[in-house]
PDB file of C-alpha atoms in Angstrom:
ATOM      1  CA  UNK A  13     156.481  38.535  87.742  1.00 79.00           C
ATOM      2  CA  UNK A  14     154.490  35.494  88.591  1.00 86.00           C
ATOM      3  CA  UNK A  15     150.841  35.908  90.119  1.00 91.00           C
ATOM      4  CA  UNK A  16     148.151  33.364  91.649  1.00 95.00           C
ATOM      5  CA  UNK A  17     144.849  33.773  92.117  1.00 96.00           C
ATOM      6  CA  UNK A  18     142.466  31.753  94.048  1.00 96.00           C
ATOM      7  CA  UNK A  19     138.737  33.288  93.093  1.00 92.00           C
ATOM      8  CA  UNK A  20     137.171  31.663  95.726  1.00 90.00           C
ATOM      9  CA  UNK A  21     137.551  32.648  99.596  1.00 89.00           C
ATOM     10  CA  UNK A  22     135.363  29.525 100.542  1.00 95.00           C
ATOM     11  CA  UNK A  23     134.496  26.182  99.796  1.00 95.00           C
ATOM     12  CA  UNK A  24     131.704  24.301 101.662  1.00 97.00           C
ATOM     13  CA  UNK A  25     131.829  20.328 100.636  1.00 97.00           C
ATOM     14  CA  UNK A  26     129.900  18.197 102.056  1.00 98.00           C
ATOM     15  CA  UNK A  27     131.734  14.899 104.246  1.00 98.00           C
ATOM     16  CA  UNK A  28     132.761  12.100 101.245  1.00 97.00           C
ATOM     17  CA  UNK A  29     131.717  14.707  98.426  1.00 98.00           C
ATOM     18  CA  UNK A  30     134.031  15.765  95.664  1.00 98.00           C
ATOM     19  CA  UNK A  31     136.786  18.418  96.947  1.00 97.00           C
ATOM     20  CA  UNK A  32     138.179  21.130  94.188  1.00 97.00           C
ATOM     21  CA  UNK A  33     139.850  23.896  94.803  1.00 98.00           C
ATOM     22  CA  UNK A  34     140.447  26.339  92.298  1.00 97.00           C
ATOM     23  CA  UNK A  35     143.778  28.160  90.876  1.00 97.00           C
ATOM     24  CA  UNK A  36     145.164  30.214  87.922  1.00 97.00           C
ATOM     25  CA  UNK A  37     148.102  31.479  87.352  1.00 95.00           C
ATOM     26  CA  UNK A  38     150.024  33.754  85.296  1.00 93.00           C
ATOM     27  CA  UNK A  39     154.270  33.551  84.981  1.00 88.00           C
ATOM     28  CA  UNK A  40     157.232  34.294  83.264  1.00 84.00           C
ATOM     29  CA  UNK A  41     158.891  30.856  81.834  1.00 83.00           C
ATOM     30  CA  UNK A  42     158.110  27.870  82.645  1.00 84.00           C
ATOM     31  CA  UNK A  43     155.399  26.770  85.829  1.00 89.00           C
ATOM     32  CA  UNK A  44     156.619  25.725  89.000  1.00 92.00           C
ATOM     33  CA  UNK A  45     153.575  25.495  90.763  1.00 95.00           C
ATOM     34  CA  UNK A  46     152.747  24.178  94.342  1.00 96.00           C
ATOM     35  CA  UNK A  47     149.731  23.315  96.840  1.00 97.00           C
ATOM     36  CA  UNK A  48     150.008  24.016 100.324  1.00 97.00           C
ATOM     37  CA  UNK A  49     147.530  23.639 103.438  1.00 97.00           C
ATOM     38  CA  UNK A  50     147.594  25.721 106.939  1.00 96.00           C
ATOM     39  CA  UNK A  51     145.642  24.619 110.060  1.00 93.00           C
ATOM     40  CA  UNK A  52     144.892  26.874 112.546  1.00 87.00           C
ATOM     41  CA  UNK A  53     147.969  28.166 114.130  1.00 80.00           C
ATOM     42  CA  UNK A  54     150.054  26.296 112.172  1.00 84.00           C
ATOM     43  CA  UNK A  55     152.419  26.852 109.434  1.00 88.00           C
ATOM     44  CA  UNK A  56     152.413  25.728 105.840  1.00 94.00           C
ATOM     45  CA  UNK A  57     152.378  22.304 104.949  1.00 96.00           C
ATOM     46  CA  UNK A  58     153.521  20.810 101.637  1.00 95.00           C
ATOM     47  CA  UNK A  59     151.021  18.778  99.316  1.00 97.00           C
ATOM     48  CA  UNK A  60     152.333  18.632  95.976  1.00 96.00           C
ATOM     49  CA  UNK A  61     154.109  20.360  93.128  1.00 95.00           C
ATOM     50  CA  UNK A  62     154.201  20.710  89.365  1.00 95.00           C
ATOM     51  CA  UNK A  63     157.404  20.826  87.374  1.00 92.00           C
ATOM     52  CA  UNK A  64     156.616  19.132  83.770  1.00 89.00           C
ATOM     53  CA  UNK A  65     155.688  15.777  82.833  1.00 88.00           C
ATOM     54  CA  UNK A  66     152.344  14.288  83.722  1.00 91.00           C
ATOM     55  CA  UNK A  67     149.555  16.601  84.137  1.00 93.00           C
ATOM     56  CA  UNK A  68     147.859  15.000  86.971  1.00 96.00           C
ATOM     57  CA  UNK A  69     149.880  15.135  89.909  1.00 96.00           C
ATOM     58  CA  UNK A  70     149.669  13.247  93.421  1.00 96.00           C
ATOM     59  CA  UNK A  71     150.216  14.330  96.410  1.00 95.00           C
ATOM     60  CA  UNK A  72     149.846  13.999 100.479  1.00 92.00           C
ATOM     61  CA  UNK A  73     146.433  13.083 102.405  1.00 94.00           C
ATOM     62  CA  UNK A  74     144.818  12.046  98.815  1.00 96.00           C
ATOM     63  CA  UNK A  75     144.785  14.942  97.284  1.00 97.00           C
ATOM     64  CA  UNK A  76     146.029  15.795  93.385  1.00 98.00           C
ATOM     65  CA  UNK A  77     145.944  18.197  90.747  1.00 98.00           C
ATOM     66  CA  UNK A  78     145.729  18.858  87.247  1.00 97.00           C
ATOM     67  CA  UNK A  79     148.231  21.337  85.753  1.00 96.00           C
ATOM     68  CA  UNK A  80     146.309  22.756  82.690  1.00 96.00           C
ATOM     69  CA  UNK A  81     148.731  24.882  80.321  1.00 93.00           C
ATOM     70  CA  UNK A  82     146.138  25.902  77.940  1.00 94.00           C
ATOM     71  CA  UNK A  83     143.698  27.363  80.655  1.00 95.00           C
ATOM     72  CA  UNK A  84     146.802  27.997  82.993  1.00 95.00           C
ATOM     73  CA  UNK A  85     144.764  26.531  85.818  1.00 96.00           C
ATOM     74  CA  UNK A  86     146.009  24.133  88.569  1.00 97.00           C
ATOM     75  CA  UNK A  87     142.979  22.887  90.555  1.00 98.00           C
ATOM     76  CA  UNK A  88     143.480  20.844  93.482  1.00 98.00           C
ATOM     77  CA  UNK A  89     140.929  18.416  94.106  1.00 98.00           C
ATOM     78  CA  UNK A  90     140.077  15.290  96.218  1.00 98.00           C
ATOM     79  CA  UNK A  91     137.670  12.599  95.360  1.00 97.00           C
ATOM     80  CA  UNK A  92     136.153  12.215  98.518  1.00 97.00           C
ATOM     81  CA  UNK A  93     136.457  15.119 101.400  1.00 98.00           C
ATOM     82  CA  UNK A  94     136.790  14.582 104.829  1.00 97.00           C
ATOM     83  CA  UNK A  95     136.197  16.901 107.623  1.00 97.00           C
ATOM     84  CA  UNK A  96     139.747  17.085 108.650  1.00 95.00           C
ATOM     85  CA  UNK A  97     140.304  18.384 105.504  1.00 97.00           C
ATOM     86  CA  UNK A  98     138.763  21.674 106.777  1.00 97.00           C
ATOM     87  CA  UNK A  99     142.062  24.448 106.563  1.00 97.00           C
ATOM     88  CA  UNK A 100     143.246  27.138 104.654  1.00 97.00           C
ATOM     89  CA  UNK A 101     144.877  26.262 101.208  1.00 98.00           C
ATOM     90  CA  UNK A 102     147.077  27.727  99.204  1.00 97.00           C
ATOM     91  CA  UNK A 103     148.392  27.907  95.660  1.00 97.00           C
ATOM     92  CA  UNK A 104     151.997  29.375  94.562  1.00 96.00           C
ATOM     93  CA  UNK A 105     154.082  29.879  91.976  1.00 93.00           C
ATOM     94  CA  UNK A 106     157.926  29.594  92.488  1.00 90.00           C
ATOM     95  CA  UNK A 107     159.866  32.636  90.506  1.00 79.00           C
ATOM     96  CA  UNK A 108     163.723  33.489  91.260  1.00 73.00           C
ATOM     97  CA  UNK A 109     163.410  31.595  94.477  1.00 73.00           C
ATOM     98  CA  UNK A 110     160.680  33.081  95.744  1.00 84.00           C
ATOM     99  CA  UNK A 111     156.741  31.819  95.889  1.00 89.00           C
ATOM    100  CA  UNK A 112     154.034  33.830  94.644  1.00 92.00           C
ATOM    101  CA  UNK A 113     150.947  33.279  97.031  1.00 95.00           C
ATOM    102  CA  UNK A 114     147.147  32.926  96.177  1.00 95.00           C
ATOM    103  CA  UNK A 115     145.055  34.661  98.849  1.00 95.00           C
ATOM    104  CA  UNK A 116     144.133  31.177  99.756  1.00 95.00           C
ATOM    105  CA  UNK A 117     140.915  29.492  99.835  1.00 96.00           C
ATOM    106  CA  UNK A 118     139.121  28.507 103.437  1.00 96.00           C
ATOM    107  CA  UNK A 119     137.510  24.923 102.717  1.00 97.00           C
ATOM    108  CA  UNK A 120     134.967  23.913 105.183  1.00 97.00           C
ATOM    109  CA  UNK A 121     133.812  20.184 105.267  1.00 97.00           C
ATOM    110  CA  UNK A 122     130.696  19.619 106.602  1.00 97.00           C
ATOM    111  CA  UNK A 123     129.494  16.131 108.656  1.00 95.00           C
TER     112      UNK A 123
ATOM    113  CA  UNK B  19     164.646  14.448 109.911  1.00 70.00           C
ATOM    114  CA  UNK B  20     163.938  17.343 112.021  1.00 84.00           C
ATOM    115  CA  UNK B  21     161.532  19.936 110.604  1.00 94.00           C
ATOM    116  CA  UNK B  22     161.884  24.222 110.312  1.00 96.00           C
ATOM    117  CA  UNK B  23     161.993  25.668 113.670  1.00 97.00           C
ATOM    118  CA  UNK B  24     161.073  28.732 114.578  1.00 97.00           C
ATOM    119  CA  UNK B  25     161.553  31.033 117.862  1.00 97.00           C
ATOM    120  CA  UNK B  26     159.677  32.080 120.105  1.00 97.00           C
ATOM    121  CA  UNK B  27     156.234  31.199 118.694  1.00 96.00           C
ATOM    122  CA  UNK B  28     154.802  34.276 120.167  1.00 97.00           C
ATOM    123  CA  UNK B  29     155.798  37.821 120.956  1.00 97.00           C
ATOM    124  CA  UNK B  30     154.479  40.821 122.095  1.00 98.00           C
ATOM    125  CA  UNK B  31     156.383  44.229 121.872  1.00 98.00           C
ATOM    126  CA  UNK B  32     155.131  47.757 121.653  1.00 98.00           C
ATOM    127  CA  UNK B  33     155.292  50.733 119.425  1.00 98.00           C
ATOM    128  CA  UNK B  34     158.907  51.732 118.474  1.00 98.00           C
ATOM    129  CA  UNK B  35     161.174  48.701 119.693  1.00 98.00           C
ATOM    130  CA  UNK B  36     162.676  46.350 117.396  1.00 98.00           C
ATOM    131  CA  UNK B  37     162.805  42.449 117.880  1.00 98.00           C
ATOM    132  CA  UNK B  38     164.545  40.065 116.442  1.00 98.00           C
ATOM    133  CA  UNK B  39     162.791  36.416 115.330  1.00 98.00           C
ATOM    134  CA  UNK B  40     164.946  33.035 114.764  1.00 98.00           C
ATOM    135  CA  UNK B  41     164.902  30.196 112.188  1.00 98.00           C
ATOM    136  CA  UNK B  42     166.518  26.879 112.020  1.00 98.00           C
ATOM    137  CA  UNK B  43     166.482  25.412 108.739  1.00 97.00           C
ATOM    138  CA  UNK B  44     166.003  21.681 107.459  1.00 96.00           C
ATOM    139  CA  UNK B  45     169.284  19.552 108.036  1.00 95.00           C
ATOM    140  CA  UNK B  46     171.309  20.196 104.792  1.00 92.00           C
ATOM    141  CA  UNK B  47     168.700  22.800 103.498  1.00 93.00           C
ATOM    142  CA  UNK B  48     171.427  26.091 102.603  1.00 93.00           C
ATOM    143  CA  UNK B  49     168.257  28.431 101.352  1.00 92.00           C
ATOM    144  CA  UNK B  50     166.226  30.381 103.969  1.00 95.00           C
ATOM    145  CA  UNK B  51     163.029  32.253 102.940  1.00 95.00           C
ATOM    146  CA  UNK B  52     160.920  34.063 105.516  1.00 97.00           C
ATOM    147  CA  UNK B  53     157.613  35.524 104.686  1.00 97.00           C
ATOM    148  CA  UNK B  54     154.724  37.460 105.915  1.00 97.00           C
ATOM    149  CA  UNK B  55     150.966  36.688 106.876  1.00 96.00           C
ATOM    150  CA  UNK B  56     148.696  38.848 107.100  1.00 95.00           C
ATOM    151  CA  UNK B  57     144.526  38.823 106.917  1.00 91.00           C
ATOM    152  CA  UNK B  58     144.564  41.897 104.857  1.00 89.00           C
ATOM    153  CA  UNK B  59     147.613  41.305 102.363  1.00 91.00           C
ATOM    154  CA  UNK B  60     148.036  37.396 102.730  1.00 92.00           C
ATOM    155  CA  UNK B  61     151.479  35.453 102.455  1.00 95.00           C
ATOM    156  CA  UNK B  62     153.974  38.301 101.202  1.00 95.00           C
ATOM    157  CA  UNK B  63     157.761  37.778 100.736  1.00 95.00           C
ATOM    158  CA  UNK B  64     160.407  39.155 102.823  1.00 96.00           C
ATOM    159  CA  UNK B  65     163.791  37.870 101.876  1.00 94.00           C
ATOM    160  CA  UNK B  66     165.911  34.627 100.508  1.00 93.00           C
ATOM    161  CA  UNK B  67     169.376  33.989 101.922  1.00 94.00           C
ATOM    162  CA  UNK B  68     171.580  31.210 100.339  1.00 92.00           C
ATOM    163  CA  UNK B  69     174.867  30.448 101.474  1.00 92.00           C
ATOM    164  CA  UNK B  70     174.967  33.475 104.028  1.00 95.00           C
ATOM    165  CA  UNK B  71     174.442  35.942 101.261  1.00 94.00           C
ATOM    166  CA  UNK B  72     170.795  37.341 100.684  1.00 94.00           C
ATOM    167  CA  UNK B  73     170.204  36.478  97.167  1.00 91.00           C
ATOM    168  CA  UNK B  74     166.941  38.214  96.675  1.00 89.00           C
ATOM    169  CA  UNK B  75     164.043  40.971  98.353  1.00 93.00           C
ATOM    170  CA  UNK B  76     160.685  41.603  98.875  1.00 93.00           C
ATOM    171  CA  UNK B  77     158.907  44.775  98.623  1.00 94.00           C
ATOM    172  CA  UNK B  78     159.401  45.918 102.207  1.00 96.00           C
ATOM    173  CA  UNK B  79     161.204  48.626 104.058  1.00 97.00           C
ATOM    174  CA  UNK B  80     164.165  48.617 105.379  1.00 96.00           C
ATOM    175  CA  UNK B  81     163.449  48.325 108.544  1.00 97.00           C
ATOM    176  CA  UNK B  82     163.095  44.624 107.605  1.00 98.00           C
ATOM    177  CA  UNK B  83     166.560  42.938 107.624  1.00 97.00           C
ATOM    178  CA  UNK B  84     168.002  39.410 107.810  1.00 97.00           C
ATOM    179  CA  UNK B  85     171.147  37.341 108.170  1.00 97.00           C
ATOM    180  CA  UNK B  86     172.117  33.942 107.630  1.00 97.00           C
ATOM    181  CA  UNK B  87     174.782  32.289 109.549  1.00 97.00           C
ATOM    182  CA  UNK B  88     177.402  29.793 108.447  1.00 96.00           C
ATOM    183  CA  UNK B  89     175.329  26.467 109.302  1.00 95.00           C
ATOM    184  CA  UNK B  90     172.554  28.023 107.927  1.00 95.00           C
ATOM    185  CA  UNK B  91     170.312  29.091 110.533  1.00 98.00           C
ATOM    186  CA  UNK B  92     168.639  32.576 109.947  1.00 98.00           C
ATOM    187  CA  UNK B  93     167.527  35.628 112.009  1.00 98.00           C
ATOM    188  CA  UNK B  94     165.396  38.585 110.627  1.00 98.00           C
ATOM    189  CA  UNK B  95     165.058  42.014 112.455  1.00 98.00           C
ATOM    190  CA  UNK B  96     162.524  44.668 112.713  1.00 98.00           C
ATOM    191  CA  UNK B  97     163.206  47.822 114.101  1.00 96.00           C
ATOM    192  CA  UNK B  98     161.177  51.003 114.966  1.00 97.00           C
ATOM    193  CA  UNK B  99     157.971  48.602 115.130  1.00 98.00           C
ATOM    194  CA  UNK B 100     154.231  49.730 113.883  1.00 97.00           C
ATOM    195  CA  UNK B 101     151.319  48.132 114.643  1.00 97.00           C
ATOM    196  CA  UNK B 102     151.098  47.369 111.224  1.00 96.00           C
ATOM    197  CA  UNK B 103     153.568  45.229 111.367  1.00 97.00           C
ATOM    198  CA  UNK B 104     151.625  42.617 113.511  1.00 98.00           C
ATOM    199  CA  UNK B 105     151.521  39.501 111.604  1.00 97.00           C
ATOM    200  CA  UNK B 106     152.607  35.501 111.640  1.00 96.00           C
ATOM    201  CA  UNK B 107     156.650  35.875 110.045  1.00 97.00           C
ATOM    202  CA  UNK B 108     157.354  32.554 108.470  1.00 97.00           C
ATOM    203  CA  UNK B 109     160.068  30.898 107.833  1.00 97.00           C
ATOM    204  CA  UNK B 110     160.794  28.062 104.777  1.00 95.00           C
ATOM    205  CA  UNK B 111     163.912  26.326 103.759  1.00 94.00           C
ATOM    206  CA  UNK B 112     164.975  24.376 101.108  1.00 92.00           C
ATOM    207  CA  UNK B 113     168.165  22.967  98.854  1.00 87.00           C
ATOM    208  CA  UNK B 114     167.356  25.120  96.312  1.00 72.00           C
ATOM    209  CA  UNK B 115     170.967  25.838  94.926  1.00 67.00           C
ATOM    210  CA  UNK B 116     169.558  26.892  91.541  1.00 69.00           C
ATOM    211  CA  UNK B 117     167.272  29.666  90.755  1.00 66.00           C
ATOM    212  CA  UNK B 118     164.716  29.411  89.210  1.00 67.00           C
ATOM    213  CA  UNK B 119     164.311  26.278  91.774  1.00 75.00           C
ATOM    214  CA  UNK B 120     162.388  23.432  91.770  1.00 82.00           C
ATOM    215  CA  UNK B 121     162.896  22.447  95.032  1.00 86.00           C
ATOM    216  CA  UNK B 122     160.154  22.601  97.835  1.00 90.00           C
ATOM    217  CA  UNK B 123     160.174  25.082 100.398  1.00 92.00           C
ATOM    218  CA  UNK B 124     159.437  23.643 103.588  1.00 94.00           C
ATOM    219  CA  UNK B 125     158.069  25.889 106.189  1.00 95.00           C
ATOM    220  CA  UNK B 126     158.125  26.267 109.959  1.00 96.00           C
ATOM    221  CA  UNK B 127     155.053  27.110 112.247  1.00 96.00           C
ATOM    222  CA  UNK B 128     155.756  30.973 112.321  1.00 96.00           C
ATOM    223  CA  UNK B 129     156.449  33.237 115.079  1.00 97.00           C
ATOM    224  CA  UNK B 130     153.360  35.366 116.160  1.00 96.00           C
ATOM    225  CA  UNK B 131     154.055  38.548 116.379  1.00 98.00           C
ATOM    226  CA  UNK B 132     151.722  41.294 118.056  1.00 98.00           C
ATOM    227  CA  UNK B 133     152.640  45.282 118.515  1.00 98.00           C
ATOM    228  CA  UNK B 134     150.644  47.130 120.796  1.00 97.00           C
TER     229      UNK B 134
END
């Protein structure tokens, strides 16, 4: 069965600062991994996916991550946060049609 | 193209009655996954329908059920409601004809559901 885990609940980045988010995961076969993001009251919105090829993946609003087989890590990260950026992020794994869930990780951008 | 819809966004309903939420899939999309948010046990998963046939389950009872209708759309039931079972239901679609699938699941804003 495939599991996530997100060992951070909170992130605190300061405005135009590095943004990482961390991610590990464990599966059967290969990695189908994905990012998503949830504003308040909102539902899940895509930002990017691994499937193979290039480690370094690019996604919506800026952000990317690096699939890492070796440390089976997928850390999302932006170069430069802003404080719209503040939301509730996720990590998943896809296995038989279904996504695996990280607890998620709260990322607060401070001005 | 239009995005997941989901009705109503909110409902309240008391101890014992069973309601019934609605999804309407992504143009084209023929897989329907709805899920479970909760504070306490996060983003769980309910059920996958494909092609009006449920094609695989979630660790929940059965007084969770779902259906999928020939253009897709998707309705899931609970009955005999707890207060437990107060959470945001999501819904996702996506191609995904394969499985394993590498498609993107694409979700809708939820339905709110409180039990008093």
């Amino acid at each position: 069965a495939q599991s996530v885990a997100q060992p951070e609940d909170q992130v605190n980045v300061a405005e135009g600062n590095p943004l990482t988010v961390k991610c590990t995961y464990s599966v059967s076969g290969n990695p189908y991994l994905f990012w998503y993001v949830q504003y308040p009251n909102r539902g899940l919105q895509f930002l990017l996916k691994y499937i193979t090829g290039d480690n370094l993946v690019k996604g919506s609003y800026g952000f990317e991550a690096e699939f890492n087989k070796s440390q089976t890590s997928f850390h999302l990260k932006k170069p430069s946060a802003l404080v719209s950026d503040s939301a509730l992020y996720f990590c998943a794994a896809e296995g038989n049609n279904r996504l695996a869930f990280g607890k998620g990780n709260q990322v607060v951008v401070i001005p | 193209k239009a995005g997941v819809t989901q009705t109503p966004r909110y409902l309240i309903k008391t101890r014992g009655q069973q309601v019934t939420l609605s999804c309407s899939p992504i143009s084209g999309h023929r897989s329907v996954s709805w899920y479970q948010q909760t504070p306490g046990q996060g983003l769980q998963f309910l059920f996958e329908y494909f092609s009006e046939t449920q094609r695989n389950k979630g660790n929940f009872p059965g007084r969770f059920s779902g259906r999928q209708f020939s253009n897709s759309r998707s309705e899931m039931n609970v009955s005999t409601l707890e207060l437990g079972d107060s959470a945001l239901y999501l819904c996702a679609s996506s191609l995904a004809g394969q499985v394993p699938s590498t498609d993107t699941q694409y979700f809708g804003p939820g339905t709110r559901l409180t039990v008093l």
